[in-house]
Each structure stands twice: as C-alpha cells, then as structure tokens.
Coordinates of C-alpha atoms in Angstrom, one line a residue:
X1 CA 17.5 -83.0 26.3
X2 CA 19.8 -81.3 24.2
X3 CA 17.3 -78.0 24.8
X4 CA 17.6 -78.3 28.1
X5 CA 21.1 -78.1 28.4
X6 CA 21.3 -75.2 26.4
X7 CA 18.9 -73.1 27.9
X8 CA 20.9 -74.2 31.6
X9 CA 23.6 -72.9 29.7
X10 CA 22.5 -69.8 28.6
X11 CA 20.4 -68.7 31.8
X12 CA 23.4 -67.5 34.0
X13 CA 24.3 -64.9 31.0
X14 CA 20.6 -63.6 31.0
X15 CA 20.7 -63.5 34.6
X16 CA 23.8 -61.2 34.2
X17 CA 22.1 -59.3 31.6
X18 CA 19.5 -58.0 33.7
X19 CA 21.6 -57.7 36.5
X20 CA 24.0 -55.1 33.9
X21 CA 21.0 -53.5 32.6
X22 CA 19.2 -52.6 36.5
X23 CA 22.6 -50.8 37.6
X24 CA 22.3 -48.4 34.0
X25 CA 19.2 -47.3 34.8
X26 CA 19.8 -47.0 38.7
X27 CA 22.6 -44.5 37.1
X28 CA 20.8 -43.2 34.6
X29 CA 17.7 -42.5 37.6
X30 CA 20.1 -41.1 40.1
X31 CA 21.7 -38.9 37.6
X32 CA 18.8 -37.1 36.1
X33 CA 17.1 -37.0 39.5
X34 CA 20.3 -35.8 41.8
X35 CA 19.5 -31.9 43.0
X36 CA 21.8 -29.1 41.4
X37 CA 24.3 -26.8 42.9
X38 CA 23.1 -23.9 45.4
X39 CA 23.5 -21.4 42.9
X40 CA 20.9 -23.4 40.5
X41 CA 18.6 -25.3 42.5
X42 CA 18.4 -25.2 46.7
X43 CA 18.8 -29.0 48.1
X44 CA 16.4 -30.6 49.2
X45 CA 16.7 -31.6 52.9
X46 CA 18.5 -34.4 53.4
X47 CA 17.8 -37.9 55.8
X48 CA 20.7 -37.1 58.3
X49 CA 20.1 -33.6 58.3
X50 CA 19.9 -32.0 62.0
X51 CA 15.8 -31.3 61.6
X52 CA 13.6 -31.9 58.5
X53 CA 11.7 -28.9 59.3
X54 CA 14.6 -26.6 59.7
X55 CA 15.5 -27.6 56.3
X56 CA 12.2 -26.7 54.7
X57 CA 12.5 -23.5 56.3
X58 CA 15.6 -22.1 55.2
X59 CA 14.5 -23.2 51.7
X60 CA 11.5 -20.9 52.0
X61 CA 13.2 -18.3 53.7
X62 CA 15.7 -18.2 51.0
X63 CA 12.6 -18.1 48.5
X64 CA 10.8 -15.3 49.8
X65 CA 14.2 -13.1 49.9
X66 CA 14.5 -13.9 46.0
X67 CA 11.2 -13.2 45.5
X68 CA 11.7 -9.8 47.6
X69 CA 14.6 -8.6 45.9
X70 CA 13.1 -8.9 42.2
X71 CA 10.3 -7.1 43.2
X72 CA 12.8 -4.6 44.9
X73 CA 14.4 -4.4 40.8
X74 CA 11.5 -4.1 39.4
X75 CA 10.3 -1.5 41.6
X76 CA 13.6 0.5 40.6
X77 CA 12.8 0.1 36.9
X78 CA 9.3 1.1 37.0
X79 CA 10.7 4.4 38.9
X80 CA 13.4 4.8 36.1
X81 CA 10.8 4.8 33.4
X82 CA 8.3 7.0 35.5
X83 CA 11.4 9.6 35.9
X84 CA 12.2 9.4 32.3
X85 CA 9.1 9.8 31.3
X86 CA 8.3 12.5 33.5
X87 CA 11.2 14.4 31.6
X88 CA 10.0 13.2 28.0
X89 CA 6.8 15.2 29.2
X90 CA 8.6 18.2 30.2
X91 CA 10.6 18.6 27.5
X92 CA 7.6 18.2 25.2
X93 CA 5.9 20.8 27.6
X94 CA 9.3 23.2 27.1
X95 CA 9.3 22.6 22.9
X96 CA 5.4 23.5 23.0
X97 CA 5.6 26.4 24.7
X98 CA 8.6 27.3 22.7
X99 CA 6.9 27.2 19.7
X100 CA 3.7 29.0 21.0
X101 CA 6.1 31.4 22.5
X102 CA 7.2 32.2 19.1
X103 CA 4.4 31.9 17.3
X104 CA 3.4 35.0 20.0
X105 CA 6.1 37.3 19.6
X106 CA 5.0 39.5 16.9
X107 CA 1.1 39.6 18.5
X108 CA 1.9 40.2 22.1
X109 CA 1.5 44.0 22.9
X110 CA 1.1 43.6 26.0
X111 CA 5.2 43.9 26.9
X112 CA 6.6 45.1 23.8
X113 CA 9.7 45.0 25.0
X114 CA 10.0 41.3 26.6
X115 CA 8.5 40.6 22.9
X116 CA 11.4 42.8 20.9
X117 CA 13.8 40.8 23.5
X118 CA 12.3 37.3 22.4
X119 CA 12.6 38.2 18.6
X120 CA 16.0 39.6 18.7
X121 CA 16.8 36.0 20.4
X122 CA 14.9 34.0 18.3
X123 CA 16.7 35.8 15.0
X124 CA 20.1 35.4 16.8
X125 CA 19.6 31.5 17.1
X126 CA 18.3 31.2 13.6
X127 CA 22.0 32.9 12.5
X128 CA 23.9 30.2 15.2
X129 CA 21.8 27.2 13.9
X130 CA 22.5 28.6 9.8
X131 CA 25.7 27.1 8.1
X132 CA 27.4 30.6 8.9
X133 CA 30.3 30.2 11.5
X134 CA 30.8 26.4 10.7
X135 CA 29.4 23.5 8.3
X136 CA 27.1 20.4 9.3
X137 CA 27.4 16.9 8.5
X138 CA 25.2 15.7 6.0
X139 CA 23.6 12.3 5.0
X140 CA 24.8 12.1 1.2
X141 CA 25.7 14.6 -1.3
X142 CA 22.2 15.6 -2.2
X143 CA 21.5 17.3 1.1
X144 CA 23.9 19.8 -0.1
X145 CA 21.8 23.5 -0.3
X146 CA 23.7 24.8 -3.5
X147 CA 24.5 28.5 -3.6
X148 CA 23.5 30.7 -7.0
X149 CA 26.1 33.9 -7.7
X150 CA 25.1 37.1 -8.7
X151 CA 26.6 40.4 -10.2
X152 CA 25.4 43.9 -10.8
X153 CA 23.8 42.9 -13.8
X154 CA 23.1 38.9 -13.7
X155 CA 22.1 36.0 -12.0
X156 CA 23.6 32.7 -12.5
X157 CA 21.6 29.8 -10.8
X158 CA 20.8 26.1 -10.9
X159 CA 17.1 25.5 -10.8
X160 CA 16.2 27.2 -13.7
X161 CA 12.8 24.9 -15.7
X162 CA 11.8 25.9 -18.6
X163 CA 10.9 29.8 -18.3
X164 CA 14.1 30.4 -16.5
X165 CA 17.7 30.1 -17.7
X166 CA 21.3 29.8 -16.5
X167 CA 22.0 33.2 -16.6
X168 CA 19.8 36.1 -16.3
X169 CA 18.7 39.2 -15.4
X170 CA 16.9 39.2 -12.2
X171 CA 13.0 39.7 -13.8
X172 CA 11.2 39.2 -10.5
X173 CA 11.0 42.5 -8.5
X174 CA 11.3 40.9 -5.2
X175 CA 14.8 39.1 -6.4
X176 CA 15.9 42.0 -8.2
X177 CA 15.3 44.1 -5.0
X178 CA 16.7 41.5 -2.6
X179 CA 20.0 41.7 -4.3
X180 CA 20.3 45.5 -4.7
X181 CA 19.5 45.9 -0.8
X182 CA 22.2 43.5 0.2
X183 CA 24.8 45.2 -2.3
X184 CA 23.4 48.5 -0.8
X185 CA 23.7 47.6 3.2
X186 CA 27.5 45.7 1.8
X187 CA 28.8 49.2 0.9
X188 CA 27.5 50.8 3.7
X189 CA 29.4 48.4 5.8
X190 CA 32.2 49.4 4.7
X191 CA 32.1 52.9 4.2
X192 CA 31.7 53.0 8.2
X193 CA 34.7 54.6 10.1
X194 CA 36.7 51.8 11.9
X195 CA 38.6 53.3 15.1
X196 CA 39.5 56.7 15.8
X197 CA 42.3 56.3 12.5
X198 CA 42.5 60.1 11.0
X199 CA 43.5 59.1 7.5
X200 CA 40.9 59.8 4.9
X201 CA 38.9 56.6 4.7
X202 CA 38.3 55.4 1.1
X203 CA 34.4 55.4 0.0
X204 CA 32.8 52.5 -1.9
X205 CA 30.2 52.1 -4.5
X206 CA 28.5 49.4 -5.8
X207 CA 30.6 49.6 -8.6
X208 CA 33.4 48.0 -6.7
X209 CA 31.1 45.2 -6.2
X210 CA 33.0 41.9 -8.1
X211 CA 30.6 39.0 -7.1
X212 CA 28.4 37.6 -4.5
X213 CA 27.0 34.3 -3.8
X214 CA 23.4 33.4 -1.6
X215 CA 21.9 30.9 -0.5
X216 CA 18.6 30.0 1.1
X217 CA 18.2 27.0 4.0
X218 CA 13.9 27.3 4.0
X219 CA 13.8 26.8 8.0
X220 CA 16.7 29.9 8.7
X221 CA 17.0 31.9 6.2
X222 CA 19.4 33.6 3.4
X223 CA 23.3 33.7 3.3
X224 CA 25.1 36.2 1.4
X225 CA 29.0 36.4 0.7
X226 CA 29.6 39.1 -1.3
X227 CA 32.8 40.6 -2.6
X228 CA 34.4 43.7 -3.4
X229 CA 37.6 45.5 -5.3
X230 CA 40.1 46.1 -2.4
X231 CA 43.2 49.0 -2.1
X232 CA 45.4 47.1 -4.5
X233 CA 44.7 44.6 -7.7
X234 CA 44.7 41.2 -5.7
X235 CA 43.3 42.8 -2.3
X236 CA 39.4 42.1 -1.8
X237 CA 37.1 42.9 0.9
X238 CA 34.4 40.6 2.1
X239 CA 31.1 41.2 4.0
X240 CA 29.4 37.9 4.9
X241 CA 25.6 39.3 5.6
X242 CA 22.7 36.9 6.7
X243 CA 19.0 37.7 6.3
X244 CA 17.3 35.1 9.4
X245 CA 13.8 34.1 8.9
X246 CA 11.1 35.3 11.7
X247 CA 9.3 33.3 13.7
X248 CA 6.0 31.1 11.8
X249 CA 2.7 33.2 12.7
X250 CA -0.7 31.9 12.4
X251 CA -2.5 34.2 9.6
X252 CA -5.7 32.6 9.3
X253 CA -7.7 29.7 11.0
X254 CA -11.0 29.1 8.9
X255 CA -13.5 25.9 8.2
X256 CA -14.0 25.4 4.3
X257 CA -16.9 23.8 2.9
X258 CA -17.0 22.7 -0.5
X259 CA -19.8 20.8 -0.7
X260 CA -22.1 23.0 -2.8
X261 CA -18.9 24.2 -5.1
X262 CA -20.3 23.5 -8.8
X263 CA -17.0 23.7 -11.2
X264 CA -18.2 24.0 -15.1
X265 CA -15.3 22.6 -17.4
X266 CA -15.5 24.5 -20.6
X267 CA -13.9 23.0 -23.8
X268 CA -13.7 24.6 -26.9
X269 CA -13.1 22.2 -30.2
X270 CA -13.1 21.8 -33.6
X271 CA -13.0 18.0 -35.3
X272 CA -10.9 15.7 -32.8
X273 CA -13.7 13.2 -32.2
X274 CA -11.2 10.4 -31.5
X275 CA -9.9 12.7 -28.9
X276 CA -13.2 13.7 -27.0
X277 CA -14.2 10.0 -26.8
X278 CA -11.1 10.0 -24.6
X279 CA -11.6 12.8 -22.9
X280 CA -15.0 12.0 -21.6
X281 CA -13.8 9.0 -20.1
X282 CA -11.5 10.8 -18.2
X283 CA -14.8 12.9 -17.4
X284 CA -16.9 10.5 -16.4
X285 CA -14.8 8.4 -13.8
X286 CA -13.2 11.6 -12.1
X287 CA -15.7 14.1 -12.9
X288 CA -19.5 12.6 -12.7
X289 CA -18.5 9.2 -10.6
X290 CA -16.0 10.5 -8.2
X291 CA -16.8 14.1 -7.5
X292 CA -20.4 14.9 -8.5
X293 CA -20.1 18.5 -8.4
X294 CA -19.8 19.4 -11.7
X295 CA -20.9 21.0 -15.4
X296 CA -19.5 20.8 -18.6
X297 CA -19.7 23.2 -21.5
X298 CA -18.5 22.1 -24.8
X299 CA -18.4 25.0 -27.8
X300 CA -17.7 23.7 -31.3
X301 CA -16.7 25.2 -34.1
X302 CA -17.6 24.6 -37.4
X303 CA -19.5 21.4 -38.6
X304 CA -17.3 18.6 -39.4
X305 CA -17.4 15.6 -37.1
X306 CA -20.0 17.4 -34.9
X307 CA -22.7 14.7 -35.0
X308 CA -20.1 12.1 -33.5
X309 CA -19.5 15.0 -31.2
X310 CA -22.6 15.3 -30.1
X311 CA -23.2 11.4 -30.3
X312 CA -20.4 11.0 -27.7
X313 CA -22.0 13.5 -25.3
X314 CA -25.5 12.1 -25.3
X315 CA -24.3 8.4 -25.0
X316 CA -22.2 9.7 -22.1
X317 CA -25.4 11.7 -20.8
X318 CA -27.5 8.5 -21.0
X319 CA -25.2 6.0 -19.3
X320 CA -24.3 8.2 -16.5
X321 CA -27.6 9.5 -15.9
X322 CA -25.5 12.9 -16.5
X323 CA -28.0 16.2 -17.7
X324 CA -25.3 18.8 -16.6
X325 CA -23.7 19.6 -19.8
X326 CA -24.1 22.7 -22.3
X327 CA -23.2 22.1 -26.5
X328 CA -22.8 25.2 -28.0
X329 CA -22.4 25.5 -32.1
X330 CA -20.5 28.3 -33.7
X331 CA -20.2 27.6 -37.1
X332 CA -17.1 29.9 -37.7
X333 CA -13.3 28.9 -37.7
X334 CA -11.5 27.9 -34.5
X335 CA -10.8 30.2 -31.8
X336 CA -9.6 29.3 -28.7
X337 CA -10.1 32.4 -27.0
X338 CA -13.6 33.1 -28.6
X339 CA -14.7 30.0 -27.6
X340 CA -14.1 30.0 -23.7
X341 CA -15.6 33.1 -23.6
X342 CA -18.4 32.5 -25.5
X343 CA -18.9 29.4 -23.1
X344 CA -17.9 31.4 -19.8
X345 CA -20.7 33.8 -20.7
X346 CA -23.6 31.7 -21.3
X347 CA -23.5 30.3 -17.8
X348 CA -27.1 32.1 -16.7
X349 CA -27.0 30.5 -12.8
X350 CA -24.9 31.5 -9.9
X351 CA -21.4 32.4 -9.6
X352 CA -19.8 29.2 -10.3
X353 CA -15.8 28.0 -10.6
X354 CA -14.6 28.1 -14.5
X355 CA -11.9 25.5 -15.4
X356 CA -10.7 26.3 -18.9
X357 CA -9.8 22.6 -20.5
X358 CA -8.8 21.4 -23.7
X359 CA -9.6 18.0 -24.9
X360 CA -6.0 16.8 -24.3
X361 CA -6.3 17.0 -20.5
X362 CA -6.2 14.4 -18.4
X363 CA -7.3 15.4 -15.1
X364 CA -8.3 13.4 -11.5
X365 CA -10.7 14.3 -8.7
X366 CA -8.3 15.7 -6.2
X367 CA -7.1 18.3 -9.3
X368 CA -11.2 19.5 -8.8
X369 CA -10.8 19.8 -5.2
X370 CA -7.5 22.0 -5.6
X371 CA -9.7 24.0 -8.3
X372 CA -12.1 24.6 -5.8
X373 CA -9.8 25.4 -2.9
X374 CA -7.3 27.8 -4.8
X375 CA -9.7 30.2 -6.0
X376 CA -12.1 32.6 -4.3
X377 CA -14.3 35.5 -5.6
X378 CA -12.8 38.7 -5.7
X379 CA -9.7 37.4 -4.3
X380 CA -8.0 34.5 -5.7
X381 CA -7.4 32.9 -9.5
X382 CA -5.6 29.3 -9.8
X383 CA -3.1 28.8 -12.2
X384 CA -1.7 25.0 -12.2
X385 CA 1.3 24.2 -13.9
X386 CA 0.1 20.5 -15.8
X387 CA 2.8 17.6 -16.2
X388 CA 3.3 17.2 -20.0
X389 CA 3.6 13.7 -21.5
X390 CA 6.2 12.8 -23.6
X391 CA 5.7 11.2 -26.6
X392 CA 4.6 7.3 -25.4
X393 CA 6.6 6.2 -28.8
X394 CA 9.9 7.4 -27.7
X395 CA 9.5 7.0 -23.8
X396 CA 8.4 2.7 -24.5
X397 CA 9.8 2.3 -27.6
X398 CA 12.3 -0.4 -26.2
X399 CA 9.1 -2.1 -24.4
X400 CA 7.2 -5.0 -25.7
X401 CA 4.0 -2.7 -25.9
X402 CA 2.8 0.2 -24.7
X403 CA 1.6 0.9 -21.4
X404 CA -2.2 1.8 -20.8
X405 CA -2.7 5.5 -20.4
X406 CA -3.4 5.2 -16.0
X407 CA -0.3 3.5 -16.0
X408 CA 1.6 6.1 -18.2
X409 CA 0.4 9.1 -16.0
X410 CA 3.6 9.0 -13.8
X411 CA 5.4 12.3 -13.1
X412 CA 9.3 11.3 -14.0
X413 CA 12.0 13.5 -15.4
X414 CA 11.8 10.7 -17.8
X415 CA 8.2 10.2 -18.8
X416 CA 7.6 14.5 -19.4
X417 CA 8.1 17.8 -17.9
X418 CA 6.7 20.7 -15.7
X419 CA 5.0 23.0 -18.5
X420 CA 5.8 26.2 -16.9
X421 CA 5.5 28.2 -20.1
X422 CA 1.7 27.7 -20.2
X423 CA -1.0 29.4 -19.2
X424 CA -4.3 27.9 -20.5
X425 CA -5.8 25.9 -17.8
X426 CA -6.8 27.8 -15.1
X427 CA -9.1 27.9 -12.9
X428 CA -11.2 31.1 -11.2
X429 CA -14.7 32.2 -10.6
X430 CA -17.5 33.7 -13.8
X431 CA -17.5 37.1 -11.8
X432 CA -13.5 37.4 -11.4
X433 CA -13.4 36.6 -15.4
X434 CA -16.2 39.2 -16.4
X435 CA -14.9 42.1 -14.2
X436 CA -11.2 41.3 -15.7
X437 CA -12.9 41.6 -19.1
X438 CA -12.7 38.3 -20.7
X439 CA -10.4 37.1 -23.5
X440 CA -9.1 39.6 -26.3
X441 CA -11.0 37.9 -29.1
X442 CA -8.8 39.9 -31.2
X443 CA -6.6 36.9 -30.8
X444 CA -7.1 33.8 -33.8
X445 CA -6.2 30.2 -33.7
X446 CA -3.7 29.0 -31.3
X447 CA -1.9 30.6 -28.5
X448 CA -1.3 34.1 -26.9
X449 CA -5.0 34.3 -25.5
X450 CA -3.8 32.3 -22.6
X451 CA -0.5 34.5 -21.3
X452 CA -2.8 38.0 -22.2
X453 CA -5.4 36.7 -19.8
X454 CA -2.7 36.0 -17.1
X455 CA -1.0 39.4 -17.5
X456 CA -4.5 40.8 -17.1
X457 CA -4.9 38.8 -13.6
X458 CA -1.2 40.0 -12.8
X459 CA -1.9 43.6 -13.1
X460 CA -4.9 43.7 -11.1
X461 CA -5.6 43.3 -7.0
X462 CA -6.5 39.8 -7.5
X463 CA -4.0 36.6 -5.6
X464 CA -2.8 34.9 -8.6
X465 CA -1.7 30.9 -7.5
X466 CA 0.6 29.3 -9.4
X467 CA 2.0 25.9 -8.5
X468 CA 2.8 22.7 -10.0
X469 CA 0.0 20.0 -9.2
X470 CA 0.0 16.6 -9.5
X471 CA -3.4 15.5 -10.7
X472 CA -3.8 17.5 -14.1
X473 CA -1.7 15.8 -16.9
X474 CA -0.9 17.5 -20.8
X475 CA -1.3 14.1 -23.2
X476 CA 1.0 13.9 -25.9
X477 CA -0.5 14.3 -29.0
X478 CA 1.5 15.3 -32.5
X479 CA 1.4 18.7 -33.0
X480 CA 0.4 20.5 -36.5
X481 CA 2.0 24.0 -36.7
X482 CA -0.3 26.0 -39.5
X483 CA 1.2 28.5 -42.2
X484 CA -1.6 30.8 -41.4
X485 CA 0.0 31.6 -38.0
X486 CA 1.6 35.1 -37.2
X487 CA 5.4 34.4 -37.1
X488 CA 5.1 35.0 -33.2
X489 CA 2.5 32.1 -33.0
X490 CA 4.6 30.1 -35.4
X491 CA 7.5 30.5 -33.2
X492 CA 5.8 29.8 -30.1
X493 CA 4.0 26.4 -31.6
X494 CA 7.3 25.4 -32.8
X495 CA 9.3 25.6 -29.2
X496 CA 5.4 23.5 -28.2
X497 CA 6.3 20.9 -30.6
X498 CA 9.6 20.8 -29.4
X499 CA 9.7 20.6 -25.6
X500 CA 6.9 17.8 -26.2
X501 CA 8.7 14.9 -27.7
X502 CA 11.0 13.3 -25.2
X503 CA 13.6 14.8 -23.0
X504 CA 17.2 15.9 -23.5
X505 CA 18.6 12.3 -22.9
X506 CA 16.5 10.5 -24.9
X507 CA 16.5 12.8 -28.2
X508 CA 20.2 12.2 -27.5
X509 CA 19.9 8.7 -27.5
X510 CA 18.0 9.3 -31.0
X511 CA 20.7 12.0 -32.7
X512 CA 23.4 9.4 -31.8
X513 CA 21.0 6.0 -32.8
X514 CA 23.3 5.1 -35.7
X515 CA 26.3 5.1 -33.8
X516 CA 25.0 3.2 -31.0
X517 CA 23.8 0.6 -33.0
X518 CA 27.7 0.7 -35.1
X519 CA 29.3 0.1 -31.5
X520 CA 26.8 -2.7 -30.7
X521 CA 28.0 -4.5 -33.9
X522 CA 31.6 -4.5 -33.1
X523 CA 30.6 -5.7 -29.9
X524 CA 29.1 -8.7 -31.7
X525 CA 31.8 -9.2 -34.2
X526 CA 34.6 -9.1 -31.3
X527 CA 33.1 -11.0 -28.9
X528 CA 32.2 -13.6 -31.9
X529 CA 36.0 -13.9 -32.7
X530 CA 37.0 -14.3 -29.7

C-alpha cells in the first residue's frame, strides 16, 4: 500500500519531467535545423509563401548566377597568369638573345659597324653597372671587393698565400705591365690641353705619380684611382680610369673521351715500408677499384726494407687481381729526380699520362680525372697545387682520439694549407717530358728537381695549368732535414718543416701554452674563493 502511494506520488513529477525534457530538444531541433541568413544560406521556401515553385526557382536562379560569376573570376585569373607568363617568356626570349647578341659581337663581320656599335654599348654598361659613379648595397661585410694600392716600385695587396707577400714588386709580367700602362695613359690624361687657355701648361711624368689603388669586380672589370703631385705641396690631381671586361666568347666546343686514357703513377722510394702499405690503400680503392685506368711504377733505391716493399705490392697484386704495376731496383742512394726519370723512361707502350707521386699522397678518383683532362700532348702540362695536412697531433690534440685519416682529409684553414711553393706532383704526357729533356740528374736528395722541371715547362710553348684541386692531399709526416744537404736545400727543407706543423693560430696557442694554462688557474683559485 505504502508503494502505491508513493509511486501516485511521484508520477505527476515524472510526467513533468518528460514534458521539460520534449520542449529542450524541440529547441535544441529547431535551433540546429532553422536556415541561415541570405548572405550564408538561401531559405528554403516557405508554407505561406505565394507559389512553392516560384520559390525553388529563384533559389536556382540565384545558384546558377554564383556559379557564373566564379567561373567569370576564374576565367580572369587564368588570363592574368597566361599574360604574365607570356611576359616571363619574353623577357627570357630578350635576356637570351642578349647574351647570344654578345656572345656575337666580336665574330660578326658581316656589319662591322652595328658590331663596333654593340661593343662600345656593351663596354659602356659594364662601366654604369661597376661601383664607379656610386656604391651598391651589400649582404654583410664579406661581399666587400677589397682594393690593393700600388706605387712606382711596389705592390701592397691582401691575398697574398704562401709564394706571395704583403708588399712586393710586381713579378708577374702581365701585373707589372697592367700597372705601368695605366700610370702611362694617367699622365697622358693630364698632359692634354684643357680649353683654348694660352699659359704654358705644366707636363707630367710618372714621377709625379704618389699612389694608386685597383680593384677587380670578375663580371665588369678593373678600377683604378690613381694620384698625382699637384701645383702646390697639398694640391693633388686625380684620374679615376676603368678597364671594362668584353663580352664572354665561345673559344672552343669539343666532346672529350677519356675512356682509353691510361695514367702511370710513378713513385720513387727508399725504406718507408710503413708508409707504402698506406699508400697503396689509397691506391687500390681510388686507383684499381674506382677508376680502372691505370699503371704504377715504383723505383727503389737501395736495399733495405725492399722485400716488405715488394711483399706489399704483390699481396696488393694478388687481391685486386691488379698486373699493371712496374718495380724497378736501383741499388744507389736516393734521388728523387733520378728516380722519376728512370721510371718515366722505362714505359716501352704508348704515349701515356705521367703523374709524378710520392708515397705521402693521398689522392681520389676525380684528382685522376682532372690529370687526365688538364693535360694534352704537345699542348698542355698539369700542375695541381695539393692541400697539406697539418700535423694530426696539434690539429686533435684537445680530442679524445684522433680522427681516421678519410675523416681528416677536410680542406680548412684550420686542418692545413694551399702548398703553393711546390712543384713535384704533376701531371703531363711521356712525349711532353722527353722532348723538355727530363729531370737534371745533376740534382741529389731532396728538392730543386721539382721547380727546374717547372721552369723548363715555363720557358717553352707548352700551356702550363696550375690550380688548386681538391682531391690530392700532402699527409703530414715529420720531416728529417739531412746535414748532407746544400745550404740552399737545407734552407728550403727547413721553411718545409716549418709551414707543415699547424697554422699561425695554433703555434700561437702553443708559444703562449704556459700562460694559458697560469690564467686558467687563477680562474680556478678565484672562482673557488668566491
């Protein structure tokens, strides 16, 4: 009974309940499902509307002009990008024949005066686009071309490696008569008559030349500012001259094939066993694996060590599969120069590619390809400039251990140097070497061979090519001067040993260790006190 009552009781609240909870969701329903504005959504038509079908027909009207007038913008934006690319095309087109016009100038004889017209253009825009009336904005401070000064008797420049120095005497013939022809066309600036004036005009020489300054941007040309003594003590005259760059011309167009090129690396060497195992590493993976196309004559001197010498080679020979290699025995004392032409003139085939090595080269596969492509019978020799290690001790000293020798082979102001002073690997063909005569066997032990052999290349007809390249690397090793060395050899082997260690920071870092490590000990005291 008593249930009964109470759920009489409580049935008029559930019946409200339901009632509460039918309204929310006929809000909820009419809320989410109530059209939006005309500018979101078009109504629907609606009961009391004046014709159903009038309704639907306005919304589709209304449709179809949206619809037309985004196809009307797109339309427009397809014929923006056609017209812009349309003028993309034509100024490519304009560039092109720019370019070909100038590349044209010089070999057009057809209208040699059109073609003396386009030059004397072309020369007068290289002077507008040149830092000459006005400066350019540049990126950072190392975009800056720096200019070099020059006197009658010196030049003072920047760049100056290792064969070069701060000041100089201009040794090149083509600097040294660059600079005399723009002190020479300076003075006869200004020994030209200005105006009709009949006072006797004063007449310069180039020893009122003071200074002058140049510069060279590679894509215009060169800038000179050049000063001379005026009338009175602190009068000065200036003539700012400007030497444009030409046009680029196409020289040459030619297919090269190098598939048949056989280089044969000769190595002359006494003891160093520990070495050559090295070496022929570095001969096997770049020279037998990688490039194939190549020979290698080794000519020892004397007879100590030569059996692991020879050990080395045939072990290589064996594992490789390798049978183009040449061992030649001198028993006699070391001779650089004696033995790479002893080994240069054993070669009994064709006319093949010599690369003169030593046993402390490290060198890779493109280096070959460069060998190969640099020289040329009768024509050209090659004459890299190799990247010189410093010494790994110094360089890694503050490093756990010492890196592996790939991984050392980085070219770094910090890790070695251009060697620019040498001149013994080289590359050039047997017949170029025998018709220049060959090494002056005169010549004992170490150094000078090298630089006569160059000089002899220098004075004759042939191209000599001399660039820095990036796959042929000096290894450090620790150099041994000998007492039975001219003084001149001495001398040369010292500056060697030198230039080899580590660079100028780091030998710093090594003249000034005690201090450094006095300073880092206050440090510690201080900072222990406080």
């Amino acid at each position: 009974m008593m249930f009964r009552r109470g759920f009489i009781l409580f049935l008029p609240r559930l019946v409200g309940l339901l009632v509460v909870a039918c309204c929310s969701m006929s809000i909820v329903y009419m809320l989410a499902c109530t059209p939006k504005s005309d500018n979101q959504q078009l109504a629907l038509p609606r009961v009391h509307s004046p014709t159903v079908k009038e309704g639907y027909e306005a919304i589709l009207q209304e449709r179809e002009e949206q619809h037309r007038n985004y196809i009307i913008s797109l339309k427009k934006q397809i014929a923006q990008l056609k017209a812009e690319l349309q003028g993309r095309t034509e100024q490519l087109k304009n560039m092109q024949n720019q370019y070909l016009d100038s590349l044209d100038i010089w070999l057009d004889h057809s209208n040699p005066e059109k073609a003396q017209a386009n030059l004397l253009a072309f020369l007068r825009s290289q002077v507008d686009k040149a830092e000459v009336h006005s400066g350019v904005k540049l990126s950072t401070e190392y975009a800056a071309v720096p200019f070099e000064s020059f006197t009658l008797q010196k030049v003072y420049q920047l760049e100056t490696g290792l064969t070069r120095h701060p000041e100089e005497k201009p040794v090149r013939k083509d600097k040294r008569d660059e600079l005399m022809e723009v002190i020479e066309l300076a003075v006869g600036s200004l020994n030209k008559p200005e105006g009709a004036s009949k006072a006797k005009p004063r007449v310069y020489t180039t020893s009122d030349f003071v200074e002058g300054i140049y510069r060279t941007e590679k894509n215009k040309g060169t800038l000179y500012e050049l000063t001379f003594k005026g009338d009175t003590k602190h009068q000065f005259k200036k003539i700012v001259l400007f030497r444009p760059f030409g046009p680029v011309m196409k020289v040459k167009n030619e297919n090269v094939n190098m598939a048949d090129t056989l280089i044969n690396v000769i190595v002359p060497l006494a003891k160093r066993a520990s070495k050559f195992r090295q070496f022929m590493q570095n001969f096997r993976e770049m020279g037998i694996q990688q490039d194939g196309r190549i020979h290698l004559t080794v000519v020892y001197f004397g007879k100590e060590q030569m059996n692991e010498v020879k050990s080395i080679l045939e072990n290589t020979s064996k594992s490789a599969n390798f049978k183009n290699f040449t061992f030649i025995h001198l028993n006699e004392e070391f001779s650089r120069g004696k033995g790479l032409d002893v080994g240069a003139r054993f070669w009994k085939g064709n006319n093949v590619v010599l690369f003169f090595c030593d046993v402390d080269i490290y060198f890779t596969a493109e280096f070959l390809n460069s060998c190969r492509l640099n020289t040329q019978p009768g024509k050209k020799v090659f004459y890299p400039v190799l990247f010189s290690q410093y010494n790994p001790s110094i360089i890694y000293g503050h490093h756990d251990s010492i890196p592996s020798l790939e991984q050392q082979l980085i070219i770094k102001k910090e890790t070695g140097f251009w060697r620019d002073f040498g001149f013994g690997m080289t590359c050039q063909y047997r017949s170029d070497f025998i018709n220049i005569g060959g090494f002056d066997l005169d010549i004992k032990g170490w150094g000078g061979e090298d630089v006569h052999l160059y000089r002899k290349y220098l004075h004759s007809n042939l191209i000599v090519i001399r660039t820095p390249v990036r796959g042929l690397f000096h290894l450090w090793h620790e150099k041994q001067c000998l007492d039975e060395l001219t003084p001149e050899q001495y001398k040369m082997c010292m500056q060697s040993k030198a230039m080899n260690e580590a660079s100028h920071g780091q030998l710093g870092m090594l003249v000034f260790k005690q201090e450094i490590e006095t300073h880092l000990h206050r440090q510690k005291l201080s900072s222990k006190k406080t």
